[in-house]
């Protein structure tokens, strides 16, 4: 074998860590790929779930096994491709560490000692705990908090715990993800919109790493269309590397760049006057504010480190191009000014007239899916959520994780939260300051985790319910996109492995178990229900009140899908969803190959670039000033990028091969990226005596981690970066455990007050070679 | 009967390596960074200091067997284990391979590796015994590529997409000085 190692020269020239450190650990990996065979196989359309995109594919099933995942050419959103993660979905299905059976904790929380139980035993345990908790809380259903990361079944999950069971405390990933962007767009132009990358001829991207954090169709459209691309980032990512122009920038100062663009556009009258006159509200106020504040290019240079002449040139080119787009991004919230920054970007697009038109932020026309009705009981004693107290807007759906956690830890919630149902949400790794999350879970009387893998969070559970993966279940049909809208359906590829179940089946079983005993508690404490029983009799009060928790799932999901689609769209549409996984109007006519497996989905004149709609561009948000915040995008001195001497600003992001912590145990993806490394500027590293592969200790005010170093000229001198998703603590995850460092061990927990979102790029750290 | 080749619109590559995973899953390739039929070379990292990076020479190059018309591996094998199939693809009689590794040493492109399960030297064969054998017309790497930068087809058919694009666009081949006449083309 020696000969081979010498002759494989490509590994010697490889620059990043993989090839250098891989050798020892890779030897341990078992053989897990299987060659596809010549026999007849089924090709079943499915929707990927390796990340938030939901790209479409066909699963090759040989006998009972999935042997290959191939892209689906019919889906406008994913454009006939699967990324490395999508291809590695097989290894998520066949991950040997999967949760296989229901488990009940027998050791201490977090020590991983569980006993295998039947589904009924697990439900029974949950029932007995809930009876005690709810009785004690006098049927305040909101004492049960429940959370779910992104995904198709989130709404189904909310229907169960929110509508049926009656809790108001739902939390999701929005407040550790992109709520500021959604809110800023909504409040400024009345819609969250959709960027039309393919139609644009000039795009500015601030920080969003579209070639390493793929979003479909945005990333694909960037690759397959020609437009001038300018990327601003404190780190030279692959997106920056491939851009026409890369503009290095100080962390968290993109708002200053936007304000200077706005200043130049207004002062030099580069903006689209017709559009502004027609759609803007309070433009005069904005104009006066921007000009008076003197957000000149020179001013912005002092904040951003971008030369003034570049800011001027880019602004002129942007407003001078036919269809410019300032891409709003979609990633975690960076710093305190995030909402203002996102809003400034929306306003720049509006100043250029790039709203509701080709190449801009389009409103489009999504296909409307009918909703099933839910008969939701009214619980008189269920109290309102409290995690948006002190937040100006906030998402009334998914709340604010950090505010929620803080209120529990400081005992300042108006009522106790004693139970958490956690699904597809790795709390122990997904938000800054893991120590606090652990404390929050420790004060619970009951923690139930529904997931596919024994994550760090699963090991904090009292009861673990194994869910099947996306390849083992059908999900409700989903409507996708606005410019080239379509319906798509995740078909079941194979039956659930082991004793795992789909979420609907898990909740159906739980609902059956809980319905009667929880109704008894309501009878005891809920005066409205008592009145209703007096009036209608118990049976009628129960039925008409909607207290049967499992009635949502009376019909199997395949029946619900068929009924819903056939009724509203007809049999042919359902057939298309079953056979091709996708449907959109005139698909047979419109769908055609252009070249080399690239397709056109809608002819250009049939895309919804512009729709008839009345809308306003809101420059001034009074609610913000009423609450002591800036009503218009404004720079404040505390936004200045300042890092103390000998410290570094820690920023985070991810590799193309990873989706947060959900994919870190995937053996195929570990092959692509063994572990994470900390990027540190090469000149600084040299001064500190840090070389490639050295182990360093990174410390912040809340914790420290050990990680391998990657000195590079691709990061600013006062900044360090490492990818999220590593440093997993659960030793049940064979491929992930003990691998790299977790950013949330050292990121200080701060949240901005407009949407209650955790900011990720404000922590300063020190680095020491070990 | 065809004469298969592949062209790469290489500048579009973002090094996502979907091709590598798709190849491994389709063809049952062993895990391990050294075990692969195709890979991406990361060439010429940016130079200069952070605020003034020069990125112009940076590129990601799609690497795999170059399907040489004058294949050094074929000539080097002492056991005549390597042959050219009816589609012009350089193949291996697995049972004749005794791991002498002469082919590995002879290849100017490092395209061959040792498959420790089958005890043979393996390389890209354009999915000849999986997808093509089933009558499919695309390779695993090609169909999954987000940039659709891999163009695969019959070089002898003037109407194939690859023939057309090679007529339209300028291209280069790797190590022309070796006289191997590769059937893989990198589009400028």
mmCIF file of C-alpha atoms in Angstrom, chain A residues 525-649:
data_model
loop_
_atom_site.group_PDB
_atom_site.id
_atom_site.type_symbol
_atom_site.label_atom_id
_atom_site.label_comp_id
_atom_site.label_asym_id
_atom_site.label_seq_id
_atom_site.Cartn_x
_atom_site.Cartn_y
_atom_site.Cartn_z
ATOM 1 C CA UNK A 525 -60.453 22.722 36.520
ATOM 2 C CA UNK A 526 -62.053 24.282 33.458
ATOM 3 C CA UNK A 527 -65.246 26.189 34.354
ATOM 4 C CA UNK A 528 -66.154 26.813 30.734
ATOM 5 C CA UNK A 529 -66.053 23.114 30.068
ATOM 6 C CA UNK A 530 -68.095 22.470 33.191
ATOM 7 C CA UNK A 531 -70.746 24.881 31.883
ATOM 8 C CA UNK A 532 -70.654 23.280 28.498
ATOM 9 C CA UNK A 533 -71.193 19.840 30.021
ATOM 10 C CA UNK A 534 -74.126 21.152 32.003
ATOM 11 C CA UNK A 535 -75.601 22.538 28.834
ATOM 12 C CA UNK A 536 -74.829 19.824 26.324
ATOM 13 C CA UNK A 537 -74.091 16.745 28.321
ATOM 14 C CA UNK A 538 -70.614 15.288 28.611
ATOM 15 C CA UNK A 539 -70.608 13.315 25.389
ATOM 16 C CA UNK A 540 -71.625 16.244 23.225
ATOM 17 C CA UNK A 541 -69.361 18.682 25.044
ATOM 18 C CA UNK A 542 -66.489 16.319 24.409
ATOM 19 C CA UNK A 543 -67.237 15.736 20.729
ATOM 20 C CA UNK A 544 -68.274 19.228 19.756
ATOM 21 C CA UNK A 545 -65.504 20.736 21.851
ATOM 22 C CA UNK A 546 -62.928 18.783 19.869
ATOM 23 C CA UNK A 547 -61.345 17.049 22.848
ATOM 24 C CA UNK A 548 -60.480 13.869 20.945
ATOM 25 C CA UNK A 549 -56.747 14.469 20.545
ATOM 26 C CA UNK A 550 -56.178 11.758 17.979
ATOM 27 C CA UNK A 551 -58.985 12.704 15.599
ATOM 28 C CA UNK A 552 -56.560 14.594 13.342
ATOM 29 C CA UNK A 553 -54.893 11.331 12.501
ATOM 30 C CA UNK A 554 -57.972 9.174 12.191
ATOM 31 C CA UNK A 555 -57.129 8.733 8.518
ATOM 32 C CA UNK A 556 -53.729 7.670 7.340
ATOM 33 C CA UNK A 557 -51.743 10.432 5.668
ATOM 34 C CA UNK A 558 -51.958 8.736 2.279
ATOM 35 C CA UNK A 559 -55.751 8.936 2.471
ATOM 36 C CA UNK A 560 -55.693 12.526 3.657
ATOM 37 C CA UNK A 561 -53.415 13.536 0.783
ATOM 38 C CA UNK A 562 -55.525 11.771 -1.804
ATOM 39 C CA UNK A 563 -58.770 13.263 -0.537
ATOM 40 C CA UNK A 564 -57.354 16.745 -0.285
ATOM 41 C CA UNK A 565 -55.690 16.782 -3.704
ATOM 42 C CA UNK A 566 -58.345 14.933 -5.676
ATOM 43 C CA UNK A 567 -61.046 17.148 -4.259
ATOM 44 C CA UNK A 568 -59.304 20.432 -5.033
ATOM 45 C CA UNK A 569 -57.205 19.623 -8.086
ATOM 46 C CA UNK A 570 -58.469 16.378 -9.552
ATOM 47 C CA UNK A 571 -57.253 12.822 -10.001
ATOM 48 C CA UNK A 572 -54.590 13.637 -12.591
ATOM 49 C CA UNK A 573 -52.819 15.970 -10.192
ATOM 50 C CA UNK A 574 -52.747 13.321 -7.484
ATOM 51 C CA UNK A 575 -51.430 10.817 -10.011
ATOM 52 C CA UNK A 576 -48.656 13.184 -11.019
ATOM 53 C CA UNK A 577 -47.686 13.635 -7.355
ATOM 54 C CA UNK A 578 -47.591 9.879 -6.855
ATOM 55 C CA UNK A 579 -45.659 9.095 -10.011
ATOM 56 C CA UNK A 580 -43.484 12.151 -10.544
ATOM 57 C CA UNK A 581 -43.554 13.632 -7.062
ATOM 58 C CA UNK A 582 -44.429 17.005 -8.573
ATOM 59 C CA UNK A 583 -47.266 18.830 -10.281
ATOM 60 C CA UNK A 584 -47.781 22.303 -11.659
ATOM 61 C CA UNK A 585 -50.208 23.679 -14.230
ATOM 62 C CA UNK A 586 -49.291 22.768 -17.815
ATOM 63 C CA UNK A 587 -46.323 20.726 -16.639
ATOM 64 C CA UNK A 588 -46.516 18.387 -19.625
ATOM 65 C CA UNK A 589 -46.480 21.316 -21.991
ATOM 66 C CA UNK A 590 -43.961 23.569 -20.258
ATOM 67 C CA UNK A 591 -41.377 21.102 -18.972
ATOM 68 C CA UNK A 592 -38.601 20.673 -21.527
ATOM 69 C CA UNK A 593 -34.902 19.952 -21.601
ATOM 70 C CA UNK A 594 -32.716 22.842 -22.691
ATOM 71 C CA UNK A 595 -29.258 21.319 -22.656
ATOM 72 C CA UNK A 596 -27.369 18.618 -20.789
ATOM 73 C CA UNK A 597 -30.072 17.723 -18.237
ATOM 74 C CA UNK A 598 -30.984 21.337 -17.522
ATOM 75 C CA UNK A 599 -34.683 22.014 -17.876
ATOM 76 C CA UNK A 600 -37.050 24.859 -18.423
ATOM 77 C CA UNK A 601 -40.057 24.562 -16.111
ATOM 78 C CA UNK A 602 -42.116 27.570 -17.082
ATOM 79 C CA UNK A 603 -41.605 29.511 -20.304
ATOM 80 C CA UNK A 604 -40.354 32.987 -19.443
ATOM 81 C CA UNK A 605 -43.638 34.634 -20.380
ATOM 82 C CA UNK A 606 -45.528 32.346 -18.007
ATOM 83 C CA UNK A 607 -43.484 33.060 -14.895
ATOM 84 C CA UNK A 608 -45.035 35.261 -12.227
ATOM 85 C CA UNK A 609 -42.519 38.095 -12.300
ATOM 86 C CA UNK A 610 -45.122 40.789 -11.750
ATOM 87 C CA UNK A 611 -48.557 40.361 -10.271
ATOM 88 C CA UNK A 612 -51.369 42.805 -9.807
ATOM 89 C CA UNK A 613 -51.272 43.856 -6.209
ATOM 90 C CA UNK A 614 -51.512 47.038 -4.216
ATOM 91 C CA UNK A 615 -48.563 47.451 -1.906
ATOM 92 C CA UNK A 616 -46.586 50.137 -0.162
ATOM 93 C CA UNK A 617 -42.922 50.448 0.690
ATOM 94 C CA UNK A 618 -42.806 51.516 4.314
ATOM 95 C CA UNK A 619 -39.814 53.677 5.097
ATOM 96 C CA UNK A 620 -40.920 54.585 8.594
ATOM 97 C CA UNK A 621 -42.119 52.080 11.220
ATOM 98 C CA UNK A 622 -43.771 54.028 13.990
ATOM 99 C CA UNK A 623 -44.034 51.033 16.293
ATOM 100 C CA UNK A 624 -40.249 50.965 16.456
ATOM 101 C CA UNK A 625 -39.908 54.577 17.539
ATOM 102 C CA UNK A 626 -42.779 54.115 20.012
ATOM 103 C CA UNK A 627 -40.663 51.421 21.622
ATOM 104 C CA UNK A 628 -37.486 53.450 21.694
ATOM 105 C CA UNK A 629 -35.896 52.030 18.545
ATOM 106 C CA UNK A 630 -35.012 53.625 15.223
ATOM 107 C CA UNK A 631 -38.023 53.834 12.916
ATOM 108 C CA UNK A 632 -35.691 53.922 9.918
ATOM 109 C CA UNK A 633 -32.344 52.188 9.296
ATOM 110 C CA UNK A 634 -29.810 54.131 11.315
ATOM 111 C CA UNK A 635 -26.208 53.621 12.341
ATOM 112 C CA UNK A 636 -25.394 53.816 16.030
ATOM 113 C CA UNK A 637 -21.907 54.168 17.430
ATOM 114 C CA UNK A 638 -22.296 50.930 19.379
ATOM 115 C CA UNK A 639 -22.474 49.099 16.041
ATOM 116 C CA UNK A 640 -18.845 49.991 15.286
ATOM 117 C CA UNK A 641 -16.637 47.001 14.772
ATOM 118 C CA UNK A 642 -14.143 47.078 17.610
ATOM 119 C CA UNK A 643 -12.221 44.076 18.872
ATOM 120 C CA UNK A 644 -10.007 44.408 21.956
ATOM 121 C CA UNK A 645 -6.302 43.866 21.399
ATOM 122 C CA UNK A 646 -5.312 40.184 21.495
ATOM 123 C CA UNK A 647 -8.895 39.097 20.949
ATOM 124 C CA UNK A 648 -10.792 37.940 17.896
ATOM 125 C CA UNK A 649 -14.386 38.294 16.804
#
